[in-house]
mmCIF file with all atom_site columns, C-alpha atoms in Angstrom:
data_model
loop_
_atom_site.group_PDB
_atom_site.id
_atom_site.type_symbol
_atom_site.label_atom_id
_atom_site.label_alt_id
_atom_site.label_comp_id
_atom_site.label_asym_id
_atom_site.label_entity_id
_atom_site.label_seq_id
_atom_site.pdbx_PDB_ins_code
_atom_site.Cartn_x
_atom_site.Cartn_y
_atom_site.Cartn_z
_atom_site.occupancy
_atom_site.B_iso_or_equiv
_atom_site.pdbx_formal_charge
_atom_site.auth_seq_id
_atom_site.auth_comp_id
_atom_site.auth_asym_id
_atom_site.auth_atom_id
_atom_site.pdbx_PDB_model_num
ATOM 1   C CA . MET A 1 1   ? 141.951 59.444 143.967 1.00 71.00 ? 1   MET A CA 1
ATOM 2   C CA . GLU A 1 2   ? 139.312 56.143 143.274 1.00 83.00 ? 2   GLU A CA 1
ATOM 3   C CA . LEU A 1 3   ? 136.298 58.893 142.415 1.00 88.00 ? 3   LEU A CA 1
ATOM 4   C CA . TYR A 1 4   ? 133.414 58.553 139.764 1.00 91.00 ? 4   TYR A CA 1
ATOM 5   C CA . PHE A 1 5   ? 130.877 60.281 138.810 1.00 93.00 ? 5   PHE A CA 1
ATOM 6   C CA . THR A 1 6   ? 127.079 58.076 139.220 1.00 94.00 ? 6   THR A CA 1
ATOM 7   C CA . ILE A 1 7   ? 123.585 58.762 137.027 1.00 95.00 ? 7   ILE A CA 1
ATOM 8   C CA . SER A 1 8   ? 120.726 56.999 138.826 1.00 94.00 ? 8   SER A CA 1
ATOM 9   C CA . ILE A 1 9   ? 117.484 57.204 136.346 1.00 93.00 ? 9   ILE A CA 1
ATOM 10  C CA . VAL A 1 10  ? 114.513 56.120 138.435 1.00 91.00 ? 10  VAL A CA 1
ATOM 11  C CA . ASP A 1 11  ? 110.812 57.427 138.223 1.00 90.00 ? 11  ASP A CA 1
ATOM 12  C CA . ARG A 1 12  ? 110.753 61.149 139.622 1.00 90.00 ? 12  ARG A CA 1
ATOM 13  C CA . ALA A 1 13  ? 108.437 59.748 142.916 1.00 91.00 ? 13  ALA A CA 1
ATOM 14  C CA . ARG A 1 14  ? 110.941 57.951 143.430 1.00 92.00 ? 14  ARG A CA 1
ATOM 15  C CA . SER A 1 15  ? 113.703 61.152 143.660 1.00 92.00 ? 15  SER A CA 1
ATOM 16  C CA . GLU A 1 16  ? 113.528 62.098 147.390 1.00 94.00 ? 16  GLU A CA 1
ATOM 17  C CA . ALA A 1 17  ? 114.062 59.269 148.219 1.00 94.00 ? 17  ALA A CA 1
ATOM 18  C CA . MET A 1 18  ? 116.967 58.206 145.965 1.00 94.00 ? 18  MET A CA 1
ATOM 19  C CA . LEU A 1 19  ? 118.162 61.638 146.900 1.00 93.00 ? 19  LEU A CA 1
ATOM 20  C CA . SER A 1 20  ? 118.112 60.726 150.378 1.00 94.00 ? 20  SER A CA 1
ATOM 21  C CA . LEU A 1 21  ? 120.052 57.712 150.241 1.00 93.00 ? 21  LEU A CA 1
ATOM 22  C CA . LEU A 1 22  ? 123.317 59.936 148.692 1.00 92.00 ? 22  LEU A CA 1
ATOM 23  C CA . HIS A 1 23  ? 122.930 62.215 151.418 1.00 91.00 ? 23  HIS A CA 1
ATOM 24  C CA . ALA A 1 24  ? 123.100 59.546 153.945 1.00 92.00 ? 24  ALA A CA 1
ATOM 25  C CA . ASN A 1 25  ? 126.614 58.341 151.908 1.00 89.00 ? 25  ASN A CA 1
ATOM 26  C CA . LYS A 1 26  ? 128.105 61.879 153.047 1.00 87.00 ? 26  LYS A CA 1
ATOM 27  C CA . VAL A 1 27  ? 127.607 62.897 148.837 1.00 88.00 ? 27  VAL A CA 1
ATOM 28  C CA . GLN A 1 28  ? 128.733 66.267 148.685 1.00 82.00 ? 28  GLN A CA 1
ATOM 29  C CA . LEU A 1 29  ? 127.199 67.625 145.178 1.00 82.00 ? 29  LEU A CA 1
ATOM 30  C CA . ALA A 1 30  ? 123.619 65.768 143.180 1.00 88.00 ? 30  ALA A CA 1
ATOM 31  C CA . LEU A 1 31  ? 121.708 67.248 140.815 1.00 90.00 ? 31  LEU A CA 1
ATOM 32  C CA . THR A 1 32  ? 118.613 66.509 139.398 1.00 92.00 ? 32  THR A CA 1
ATOM 33  C CA . LEU A 1 33  ? 117.292 66.512 135.822 1.00 90.00 ? 33  LEU A CA 1
ATOM 34  C CA . LEU A 1 34  ? 114.593 65.332 134.407 1.00 89.00 ? 34  LEU A CA 1
ATOM 35  C CA . GLY A 1 35  ? 113.746 63.108 131.578 1.00 88.00 ? 35  GLY A CA 1
ATOM 36  C CA . LYS A 1 36  ? 111.498 60.683 129.531 1.00 83.00 ? 36  LYS A CA 1
ATOM 37  C CA . GLY A 1 37  ? 112.090 57.226 129.055 1.00 79.00 ? 37  GLY A CA 1
ATOM 38  C CA . THR A 1 38  ? 111.588 55.954 125.157 1.00 76.00 ? 38  THR A CA 1
ATOM 39  C CA . ALA A 1 39  ? 111.283 52.094 126.549 1.00 58.00 ? 39  ALA A CA 1
ATOM 40  C CA . GLN A 1 40  ? 108.362 50.542 124.205 1.00 58.00 ? 40  GLN A CA 1
ATOM 41  C CA . LYS A 1 41  ? 105.972 48.053 126.441 1.00 54.00 ? 41  LYS A CA 1
ATOM 42  C CA . GLU A 1 42  ? 107.910 45.037 125.669 1.00 53.00 ? 42  GLU A CA 1
ATOM 43  C CA . HIS A 1 43  ? 110.929 46.278 127.088 1.00 51.00 ? 43  HIS A CA 1
ATOM 44  C CA . LEU A 1 44  ? 109.555 47.170 130.572 1.00 49.00 ? 44  LEU A CA 1
ATOM 45  C CA . LEU A 1 45  ? 109.657 44.236 132.109 1.00 48.00 ? 45  LEU A CA 1
ATOM 46  C CA . LEU A 1 46  ? 113.269 44.526 131.432 1.00 49.00 ? 46  LEU A CA 1
ATOM 47  C CA . TYR A 1 47  ? 114.357 47.598 131.442 1.00 47.00 ? 47  TYR A CA 1
ATOM 48  C CA . GLY A 1 48  ? 111.845 49.761 133.395 1.00 48.00 ? 48  GLY A CA 1
ATOM 49  C CA . LEU A 1 49  ? 112.061 52.350 131.738 1.00 48.00 ? 49  LEU A CA 1
ATOM 50  C CA . GLU A 1 50  ? 108.688 52.735 129.689 1.00 50.00 ? 50  GLU A CA 1
ATOM 51  C CA . ALA A 1 51  ? 107.698 56.304 128.628 1.00 54.00 ? 51  ALA A CA 1
ATOM 52  C CA . THR A 1 52  ? 106.835 58.440 131.784 1.00 74.00 ? 52  THR A CA 1
ATOM 53  C CA . GLU A 1 53  ? 108.328 61.514 133.332 1.00 85.00 ? 53  GLU A CA 1
ATOM 54  C CA . LYS A 1 54  ? 111.525 60.384 135.074 1.00 90.00 ? 54  LYS A CA 1
ATOM 55  C CA . ALA A 1 55  ? 113.992 62.165 137.321 1.00 91.00 ? 55  ALA A CA 1
ATOM 56  C CA . VAL A 1 56  ? 118.215 61.357 136.214 1.00 93.00 ? 56  VAL A CA 1
ATOM 57  C CA . ILE A 1 57  ? 119.374 62.210 139.397 1.00 94.00 ? 57  ILE A CA 1
ATOM 58  C CA . CYS A 1 58  ? 123.616 62.502 138.785 1.00 94.00 ? 58  CYS A CA 1
ATOM 59  C CA . ALA A 1 59  ? 126.606 62.968 141.404 1.00 92.00 ? 59  ALA A CA 1
ATOM 60  C CA . VAL A 1 60  ? 130.097 61.833 142.751 1.00 91.00 ? 60  VAL A CA 1
ATOM 61  C CA . ALA A 1 61  ? 131.401 59.869 144.709 1.00 89.00 ? 61  ALA A CA 1
ATOM 62  C CA . GLY A 1 62  ? 134.413 57.909 145.992 1.00 88.00 ? 62  GLY A CA 1
ATOM 63  C CA . GLY A 1 63  ? 135.476 54.421 145.345 1.00 87.00 ? 63  GLY A CA 1
ATOM 64  C CA . GLU A 1 64  ? 134.181 53.070 148.585 1.00 88.00 ? 64  GLU A CA 1
ATOM 65  C CA . GLN A 1 65  ? 131.054 55.477 148.849 1.00 90.00 ? 65  GLN A CA 1
ATOM 66  C CA . THR A 1 66  ? 130.037 53.597 145.325 1.00 92.00 ? 66  THR A CA 1
ATOM 67  C CA . GLN A 1 67  ? 129.761 50.391 146.322 1.00 92.00 ? 67  GLN A CA 1
ATOM 68  C CA . GLN A 1 68  ? 127.740 50.944 149.525 1.00 93.00 ? 68  GLN A CA 1
ATOM 69  C CA . ILE A 1 69  ? 125.400 53.642 147.932 1.00 94.00 ? 69  ILE A CA 1
ATOM 70  C CA . ILE A 1 70  ? 124.967 51.092 145.126 1.00 94.00 ? 70  ILE A CA 1
ATOM 71  C CA . LYS A 1 71  ? 124.726 48.506 147.643 1.00 94.00 ? 71  LYS A CA 1
ATOM 72  C CA . ASN A 1 72  ? 121.983 50.195 150.037 1.00 94.00 ? 72  ASN A CA 1
ATOM 73  C CA . ALA A 1 73  ? 120.070 51.251 146.468 1.00 94.00 ? 73  ALA A CA 1
ATOM 74  C CA . LYS A 1 74  ? 119.492 47.564 145.680 1.00 93.00 ? 74  LYS A CA 1
ATOM 75  C CA . ARG A 1 75  ? 118.859 46.997 149.352 1.00 92.00 ? 75  ARG A CA 1
ATOM 76  C CA . LYS A 1 76  ? 117.146 49.940 150.015 1.00 93.00 ? 76  LYS A CA 1
ATOM 77  C CA . LEU A 1 77  ? 115.103 51.278 146.978 1.00 92.00 ? 77  LEU A CA 1
ATOM 78  C CA . PHE A 1 78  ? 114.925 47.914 145.274 1.00 92.00 ? 78  PHE A CA 1
ATOM 79  C CA . ILE A 1 79  ? 116.994 49.549 142.500 1.00 92.00 ? 79  ILE A CA 1
ATOM 80  C CA . ASP A 1 80  ? 118.168 45.804 140.886 1.00 86.00 ? 80  ASP A CA 1
ATOM 81  C CA . ILE A 1 81  ? 114.618 44.981 139.904 1.00 84.00 ? 81  ILE A CA 1
ATOM 82  C CA . PRO A 1 82  ? 113.509 45.709 136.321 1.00 78.00 ? 82  PRO A CA 1
ATOM 83  C CA . GLY A 1 83  ? 111.084 48.397 136.964 1.00 79.00 ? 83  GLY A CA 1
ATOM 84  C CA . ASN A 1 84  ? 112.728 50.600 139.491 1.00 87.00 ? 84  ASN A CA 1
ATOM 85  C CA . GLY A 1 85  ? 114.990 52.566 137.670 1.00 89.00 ? 85  GLY A CA 1
ATOM 86  C CA . ILE A 1 86  ? 119.175 51.856 136.614 1.00 91.00 ? 86  ILE A CA 1
ATOM 87  C CA . MET A 1 87  ? 122.456 53.212 138.569 1.00 94.00 ? 87  MET A CA 1
ATOM 88  C CA . MET A 1 88  ? 125.743 53.804 136.931 1.00 94.00 ? 88  MET A CA 1
ATOM 89  C CA . ALA A 1 89  ? 129.012 54.915 137.070 1.00 94.00 ? 89  ALA A CA 1
ATOM 90  C CA . ILE A 1 90  ? 131.582 56.294 135.484 1.00 93.00 ? 90  ILE A CA 1
ATOM 91  C CA . PRO A 1 91  ? 135.241 57.117 136.369 1.00 91.00 ? 91  PRO A CA 1
ATOM 92  C CA . VAL A 1 92  ? 136.715 60.628 137.013 1.00 87.00 ? 92  VAL A CA 1
ATOM 93  C CA . LYS A 1 93  ? 139.532 61.227 135.314 1.00 79.00 ? 93  LYS A CA 1
ATOM 94  C CA . SER A 1 94  ? 140.498 64.539 137.417 1.00 79.00 ? 94  SER A CA 1
ATOM 95  C CA . VAL A 1 95  ? 139.431 67.369 138.911 1.00 78.00 ? 95  VAL A CA 1
ATOM 96  C CA . GLY A 1 96  ? 139.402 71.059 138.893 1.00 83.00 ? 96  GLY A CA 1
ATOM 97  C CA . GLY A 1 97  ? 142.158 71.698 142.007 1.00 78.00 ? 97  GLY A CA 1
ATOM 98  C CA . GLY A 1 98  ? 142.502 70.350 145.316 1.00 79.00 ? 98  GLY A CA 1
ATOM 99  C CA . ARG A 1 99  ? 139.990 71.974 146.889 1.00 79.00 ? 99  ARG A CA 1
ATOM 100 C CA . THR A 1 100 ? 137.300 70.725 144.478 1.00 79.00 ? 100 THR A CA 1
ATOM 101 C CA . LEU A 1 101 ? 138.646 67.343 145.602 1.00 76.00 ? 101 LEU A CA 1
ATOM 102 C CA . ALA A 1 102 ? 138.259 68.000 149.459 1.00 78.00 ? 102 ALA A CA 1
ATOM 103 C CA . TYR A 1 103 ? 134.800 69.359 149.098 1.00 77.00 ? 103 TYR A CA 1
ATOM 104 C CA . LEU A 1 104 ? 134.240 65.804 146.366 1.00 78.00 ? 104 LEU A CA 1
ATOM 105 C CA . THR A 1 105 ? 135.905 63.713 148.866 1.00 77.00 ? 105 THR A CA 1
ATOM 106 C CA . ASP A 1 106 ? 134.556 65.743 152.197 1.00 74.00 ? 106 ASP A CA 1
ATOM 107 C CA . ASN A 1 107 ? 138.048 66.278 152.870 1.00 73.00 ? 107 ASN A CA 1
ATOM 108 C CA . ALA A 1 108 ? 138.864 62.645 152.505 1.00 71.00 ? 108 ALA A CA 1
ATOM 109 C CA . VAL A 1 109 ? 142.911 62.044 152.579 1.00 64.00 ? 109 VAL A CA 1
ATOM 110 C CA . PRO A 1 110 ? 143.706 60.908 148.890 1.00 60.00 ? 110 PRO A CA 1
ATOM 111 C CA . GLY A 1 111 ? 144.626 57.161 148.860 1.00 61.00 ? 111 GLY A CA 1
ATOM 112 C CA . PRO A 1 112 ? 146.151 54.672 145.965 1.00 60.00 ? 112 PRO A CA 1
ATOM 113 C CA . GLY A 1 113 ? 143.005 53.794 144.780 1.00 59.00 ? 113 GLY A CA 1
ATOM 114 C CA . VAL A 1 114 ? 142.455 54.243 141.004 1.00 57.00 ? 114 VAL A CA 1
ATOM 115 C CA . PRO A 1 115 ? 138.814 53.760 139.109 1.00 56.00 ? 115 PRO A CA 1
ATOM 116 C CA . GLU A 1 116 ? 138.046 49.942 138.086 1.00 58.00 ? 116 GLU A CA 1
ATOM 117 C CA . LEU A 1 117 ? 139.342 49.405 134.101 1.00 64.00 ? 117 LEU A CA 1
ATOM 118 C CA . LYS A 1 118 ? 136.685 46.740 133.151 1.00 71.00 ? 118 LYS A CA 1
ATOM 119 C CA . PHE A 1 119 ? 133.277 47.900 131.363 1.00 85.00 ? 119 PHE A CA 1
ATOM 120 C CA . ASP A 1 120 ? 131.072 45.488 130.928 1.00 89.00 ? 120 ASP A CA 1
ATOM 121 C CA . TYR A 1 121 ? 128.409 48.059 129.984 1.00 92.00 ? 121 TYR A CA 1
ATOM 122 C CA . GLU A 1 122 ? 129.232 52.394 128.061 1.00 93.00 ? 122 GLU A CA 1
ATOM 123 C CA . LEU A 1 123 ? 127.105 54.755 128.440 1.00 94.00 ? 123 LEU A CA 1
ATOM 124 C CA . ILE A 1 124 ? 125.367 55.931 124.540 1.00 95.00 ? 124 ILE A CA 1
ATOM 125 C CA . VAL A 1 125 ? 125.312 59.785 124.748 1.00 94.00 ? 125 VAL A CA 1
ATOM 126 C CA . THR A 1 126 ? 122.893 61.118 121.689 1.00 93.00 ? 126 THR A CA 1
ATOM 127 C CA . ILE A 1 127 ? 122.085 64.384 120.942 1.00 90.00 ? 127 ILE A CA 1
ATOM 128 C CA . LEU A 1 128 ? 120.060 65.113 118.516 1.00 90.00 ? 128 LEU A CA 1
ATOM 129 C CA . ASN A 1 129 ? 117.338 67.847 117.111 1.00 89.00 ? 129 ASN A CA 1
ATOM 130 C CA . GLU A 1 130 ? 114.235 68.157 119.141 1.00 89.00 ? 130 GLU A CA 1
ATOM 131 C CA . GLY A 1 131 ? 111.749 66.480 118.213 1.00 90.00 ? 131 GLY A CA 1
ATOM 132 C CA . HIS A 1 132 ? 113.157 63.321 116.489 1.00 93.00 ? 132 HIS A CA 1
ATOM 133 C CA . THR A 1 133 ? 113.963 60.598 118.897 1.00 92.00 ? 133 THR A CA 1
ATOM 134 C CA . ASP A 1 134 ? 111.607 58.412 117.919 1.00 92.00 ? 134 ASP A CA 1
ATOM 135 C CA . PRO A 1 135 ? 113.183 58.139 115.083 1.00 94.00 ? 135 PRO A CA 1
ATOM 136 C CA . VAL A 1 136 ? 117.043 57.955 116.404 1.00 95.00 ? 136 VAL A CA 1
ATOM 137 C CA . MET A 1 137 ? 115.383 55.460 119.004 1.00 93.00 ? 137 MET A CA 1
ATOM 138 C CA . ASP A 1 138 ? 113.544 53.437 116.158 1.00 94.00 ? 138 ASP A CA 1
ATOM 139 C CA . ALA A 1 139 ? 117.526 52.878 114.604 1.00 95.00 ? 139 ALA A CA 1
ATOM 140 C CA . ALA A 1 140 ? 119.108 52.216 118.432 1.00 94.00 ? 140 ALA A CA 1
ATOM 141 C CA . ARG A 1 141 ? 116.200 49.122 119.053 1.00 93.00 ? 141 ARG A CA 1
ATOM 142 C CA . ALA A 1 142 ? 117.143 47.911 115.173 1.00 94.00 ? 142 ALA A CA 1
ATOM 143 C CA . ALA A 1 143 ? 121.156 47.575 116.717 1.00 94.00 ? 143 ALA A CA 1
ATOM 144 C CA . GLY A 1 144 ? 120.204 45.788 119.747 1.00 91.00 ? 144 GLY A CA 1
ATOM 145 C CA . ALA A 1 145 ? 119.342 48.395 122.145 1.00 90.00 ? 145 ALA A CA 1
ATOM 146 C CA . GLY A 1 146 ? 116.051 48.388 125.120 1.00 81.00 ? 146 GLY A CA 1
ATOM 147 C CA . GLY A 1 147 ? 115.496 51.687 126.049 1.00 83.00 ? 147 GLY A CA 1
ATOM 148 C CA . GLY A 1 148 ? 116.980 55.215 126.936 1.00 89.00 ? 148 GLY A CA 1
ATOM 149 C CA . THR A 1 149 ? 116.041 57.986 129.046 1.00 90.00 ? 149 THR A CA 1
ATOM 150 C CA . VAL A 1 150 ? 115.472 61.674 127.503 1.00 92.00 ? 150 VAL A CA 1
ATOM 151 C CA . LEU A 1 151 ? 116.957 64.763 128.884 1.00 91.00 ? 151 LEU A CA 1
ATOM 152 C CA . HIS A 1 152 ? 116.102 68.393 126.923 1.00 87.00 ? 152 HIS A CA 1
ATOM 153 C CA . ALA A 1 153 ? 118.909 70.313 126.307 1.00 81.00 ? 153 ALA A CA 1
ATOM 154 C CA . LYS A 1 154 ? 120.189 73.641 125.258 1.00 71.00 ? 154 LYS A CA 1
ATOM 155 C CA . GLY A 1 155 ? 123.203 74.463 122.566 1.00 67.00 ? 155 GLY A CA 1
ATOM 156 C CA . THR A 1 156 ? 125.328 77.187 122.909 1.00 64.00 ? 156 THR A CA 1
ATOM 157 C CA . GLY A 1 157 ? 125.900 77.622 119.112 1.00 56.00 ? 157 GLY A CA 1
ATOM 158 C CA . ALA A 1 158 ? 129.454 76.556 117.833 1.00 56.00 ? 158 ALA A CA 1
ATOM 159 C CA . LYS A 1 159 ? 129.664 78.228 114.473 1.00 58.00 ? 159 LYS A CA 1
ATOM 160 C CA . ARG A 1 160 ? 132.178 75.030 113.439 1.00 55.00 ? 160 ARG A CA 1
ATOM 161 C CA . ALA A 1 161 ? 129.296 72.495 113.297 1.00 57.00 ? 161 ALA A CA 1
ATOM 162 C CA . ASN A 1 162 ? 126.612 74.046 110.506 1.00 58.00 ? 162 ASN A CA 1
ATOM 163 C CA . LYS A 1 163 ? 130.110 73.325 108.502 1.00 53.00 ? 163 LYS A CA 1
ATOM 164 C CA . PHE A 1 164 ? 130.389 70.036 109.492 1.00 53.00 ? 164 PHE A CA 1
ATOM 165 C CA . PHE A 1 165 ? 126.803 68.480 109.967 1.00 54.00 ? 165 PHE A CA 1
ATOM 166 C CA . GLY A 1 166 ? 124.186 70.766 108.271 1.00 56.00 ? 166 GLY A CA 1
ATOM 167 C CA . VAL A 1 167 ? 122.603 71.961 112.356 1.00 55.00 ? 167 VAL A CA 1
ATOM 168 C CA . SER A 1 168 ? 123.010 75.017 114.299 1.00 56.00 ? 168 SER A CA 1
ATOM 169 C CA . LEU A 1 169 ? 123.816 73.720 118.180 1.00 55.00 ? 169 LEU A CA 1
ATOM 170 C CA . ALA A 1 170 ? 121.876 76.580 119.397 1.00 53.00 ? 170 ALA A CA 1
ATOM 171 C CA . ASP A 1 171 ? 118.964 75.857 118.140 1.00 68.00 ? 171 ASP A CA 1
ATOM 172 C CA . GLU A 1 172 ? 116.725 73.362 121.035 1.00 78.00 ? 172 GLU A CA 1
ATOM 173 C CA . LYS A 1 173 ? 118.153 69.734 121.564 1.00 87.00 ? 173 LYS A CA 1
ATOM 174 C CA . GLU A 1 174 ? 117.655 66.823 122.969 1.00 91.00 ? 174 GLU A CA 1
ATOM 175 C CA . MET A 1 175 ? 120.240 63.995 124.563 1.00 92.00 ? 175 MET A CA 1
ATOM 176 C CA . ILE A 1 176 ? 118.868 60.694 124.669 1.00 94.00 ? 176 ILE A CA 1
ATOM 177 C CA . PHE A 1 177 ? 121.474 57.980 127.622 1.00 94.00 ? 177 PHE A CA 1
ATOM 178 C CA . ILE A 1 178 ? 121.043 54.435 126.618 1.00 94.00 ? 178 ILE A CA 1
ATOM 179 C CA . VAL A 1 179 ? 123.011 51.759 128.624 1.00 93.00 ? 179 VAL A CA 1
ATOM 180 C CA . SER A 1 180 ? 123.909 49.080 126.353 1.00 92.00 ? 180 SER A CA 1
ATOM 181 C CA . LYS A 1 181 ? 126.874 45.655 126.685 1.00 92.00 ? 181 LYS A CA 1
ATOM 182 C CA . THR A 1 182 ? 129.751 47.066 125.357 1.00 92.00 ? 182 THR A CA 1
ATOM 183 C CA . GLY A 1 183 ? 130.169 44.411 123.074 1.00 92.00 ? 183 GLY A CA 1
ATOM 184 C CA . GLU A 1 184 ? 126.558 46.231 121.353 1.00 94.00 ? 184 GLU A CA 1
ATOM 185 C CA . LYS A 1 185 ? 128.038 49.419 121.973 1.00 94.00 ? 185 LYS A CA 1
ATOM 186 C CA . ALA A 1 186 ? 129.500 49.409 118.266 1.00 94.00 ? 186 ALA A CA 1
ATOM 187 C CA . ALA A 1 187 ? 126.099 49.169 116.468 1.00 95.00 ? 187 ALA A CA 1
ATOM 188 C CA . ILE A 1 188 ? 124.302 50.538 117.861 1.00 96.00 ? 188 ILE A CA 1
ATOM 189 C CA . MET A 1 189 ? 126.123 53.308 117.176 1.00 95.00 ? 189 MET A CA 1
ATOM 190 C CA . LYS A 1 190 ? 126.628 52.758 114.037 1.00 95.00 ? 190 LYS A CA 1
ATOM 191 C CA . ALA A 1 191 ? 122.798 52.119 112.946 1.00 95.00 ? 191 ALA A CA 1
ATOM 192 C CA . ILE A 1 192 ? 122.257 55.928 115.139 1.00 95.00 ? 192 ILE A CA 1
ATOM 193 C CA . ALA A 1 193 ? 124.520 58.035 112.478 1.00 93.00 ? 193 ALA A CA 1
ATOM 194 C CA . GLU A 1 194 ? 123.587 55.882 109.340 1.00 94.00 ? 194 GLU A CA 1
ATOM 195 C CA . ARG A 1 195 ? 119.953 56.190 110.052 1.00 95.00 ? 195 ARG A CA 1
ATOM 196 C CA . THR A 1 196 ? 119.544 59.470 111.853 1.00 94.00 ? 196 THR A CA 1
ATOM 197 C CA . GLY A 1 197 ? 123.050 61.011 111.854 1.00 91.00 ? 197 GLY A CA 1
ATOM 198 C CA . PRO A 1 198 ? 124.251 65.177 110.537 1.00 86.00 ? 198 PRO A CA 1
ATOM 199 C CA . GLY A 1 199 ? 122.853 65.442 106.988 1.00 86.00 ? 199 GLY A CA 1
ATOM 200 C CA . THR A 1 200 ? 119.749 63.654 108.617 1.00 92.00 ? 200 THR A CA 1
ATOM 201 C CA . PRO A 1 201 ? 116.515 66.092 110.067 1.00 92.00 ? 201 PRO A CA 1
ATOM 202 C CA . ALA A 1 202 ? 117.693 64.722 112.994 1.00 92.00 ? 202 ALA A CA 1
ATOM 203 C CA . GLY A 1 203 ? 121.080 65.379 113.488 1.00 89.00 ? 203 GLY A CA 1
ATOM 204 C CA . ALA A 1 204 ? 122.322 62.728 115.605 1.00 91.00 ? 204 ALA A CA 1
ATOM 205 C CA . ILE A 1 205 ? 125.743 63.000 117.217 1.00 89.00 ? 205 ILE A CA 1
ATOM 206 C CA . CYS A 1 206 ? 127.328 59.991 119.950 1.00 93.00 ? 206 CYS A CA 1
ATOM 207 C CA . PHE A 1 207 ? 128.960 59.329 121.931 1.00 93.00 ? 207 PHE A CA 1
ATOM 208 C CA . SER A 1 208 ? 130.304 56.717 124.461 1.00 94.00 ? 208 SER A CA 1
ATOM 209 C CA . LEU A 1 209 ? 131.276 56.567 128.397 1.00 93.00 ? 209 LEU A CA 1
ATOM 210 C CA . PRO A 1 210 ? 132.594 53.832 129.976 1.00 92.00 ? 210 PRO A CA 1
ATOM 211 C CA . ILE A 1 211 ? 130.686 52.288 133.032 1.00 93.00 ? 211 ILE A CA 1
ATOM 212 C CA . SER A 1 212 ? 132.821 50.219 135.438 1.00 90.00 ? 212 SER A CA 1
ATOM 213 C CA . ALA A 1 213 ? 129.602 49.466 138.152 1.00 90.00 ? 213 ALA A CA 1
ATOM 214 C CA . VAL A 1 214 ? 126.055 48.997 136.855 1.00 90.00 ? 214 VAL A CA 1
ATOM 215 C CA . ALA A 1 215 ? 123.007 48.028 138.701 1.00 90.00 ? 215 ALA A CA 1
ATOM 216 C CA . GLY A 1 216 ? 118.833 48.144 137.917 1.00 87.00 ? 216 GLY A CA 1
ATOM 217 C CA . LEU A 1 217 ? 120.416 45.107 134.473 1.00 80.00 ? 217 LEU A CA 1
ATOM 218 C CA . ARG A 1 218 ? 120.092 41.937 135.943 1.00 65.00 ? 218 ARG A CA 1
ATOM 219 C CA . VAL A 1 219 ? 117.681 40.306 133.846 1.00 50.00 ? 219 VAL A CA 1
ATOM 220 C CA . LEU A 1 220 ? 120.184 41.772 131.021 1.00 51.00 ? 220 LEU A CA 1
ATOM 221 C CA . GLU A 1 221 ? 123.131 39.692 132.638 1.00 51.00 ? 221 GLU A CA 1
ATOM 222 C CA . ASP A 1 222 ? 121.342 37.108 133.626 1.00 47.00 ? 222 ASP A CA 1
#
């Protein structure tokens, strides 16, 4: 069945409006994480992710449901106008069992649809040591990134991490979400790895996820 993991990044003052929109579209599961923006002032008009408090709202929705949510977010929350945030949809490959699927889809009958596999944008996820956001973002910006959103995290202590990366994943961590064009992703990830990767104080590791649909980057797309 066609499913997407949606991520919405908005100012915290707008988080309840986004949650209400999701619930109005019968989304069964929505989680809110707290973060902060990192974009420099010159990128504010382009990305709307200045260094202010953000809400990162995650949900799972069906294909038609996701299209409707993005459409409503553009029309009611003006998500596609710079300064109002970003919304993206990441394809879900599988779920853990029939009961989980029934819950996430409100008992909808599985259809023949499959997630959209055309990826013009990707989400770069970077995990780094706490307090080293600035050098990581400096490296990313030097390679073309406009901004990102930072989340606080706690590692679970994988013992092999010290062997491979020289850092403990049990320490306090930060995660950075960066949306980039697919063609620019490799350069951004390479810059992060070379300048702030394993063996440096930041100890950053990164990977990317495909984005099937995105809203909030209209100026960049134009």
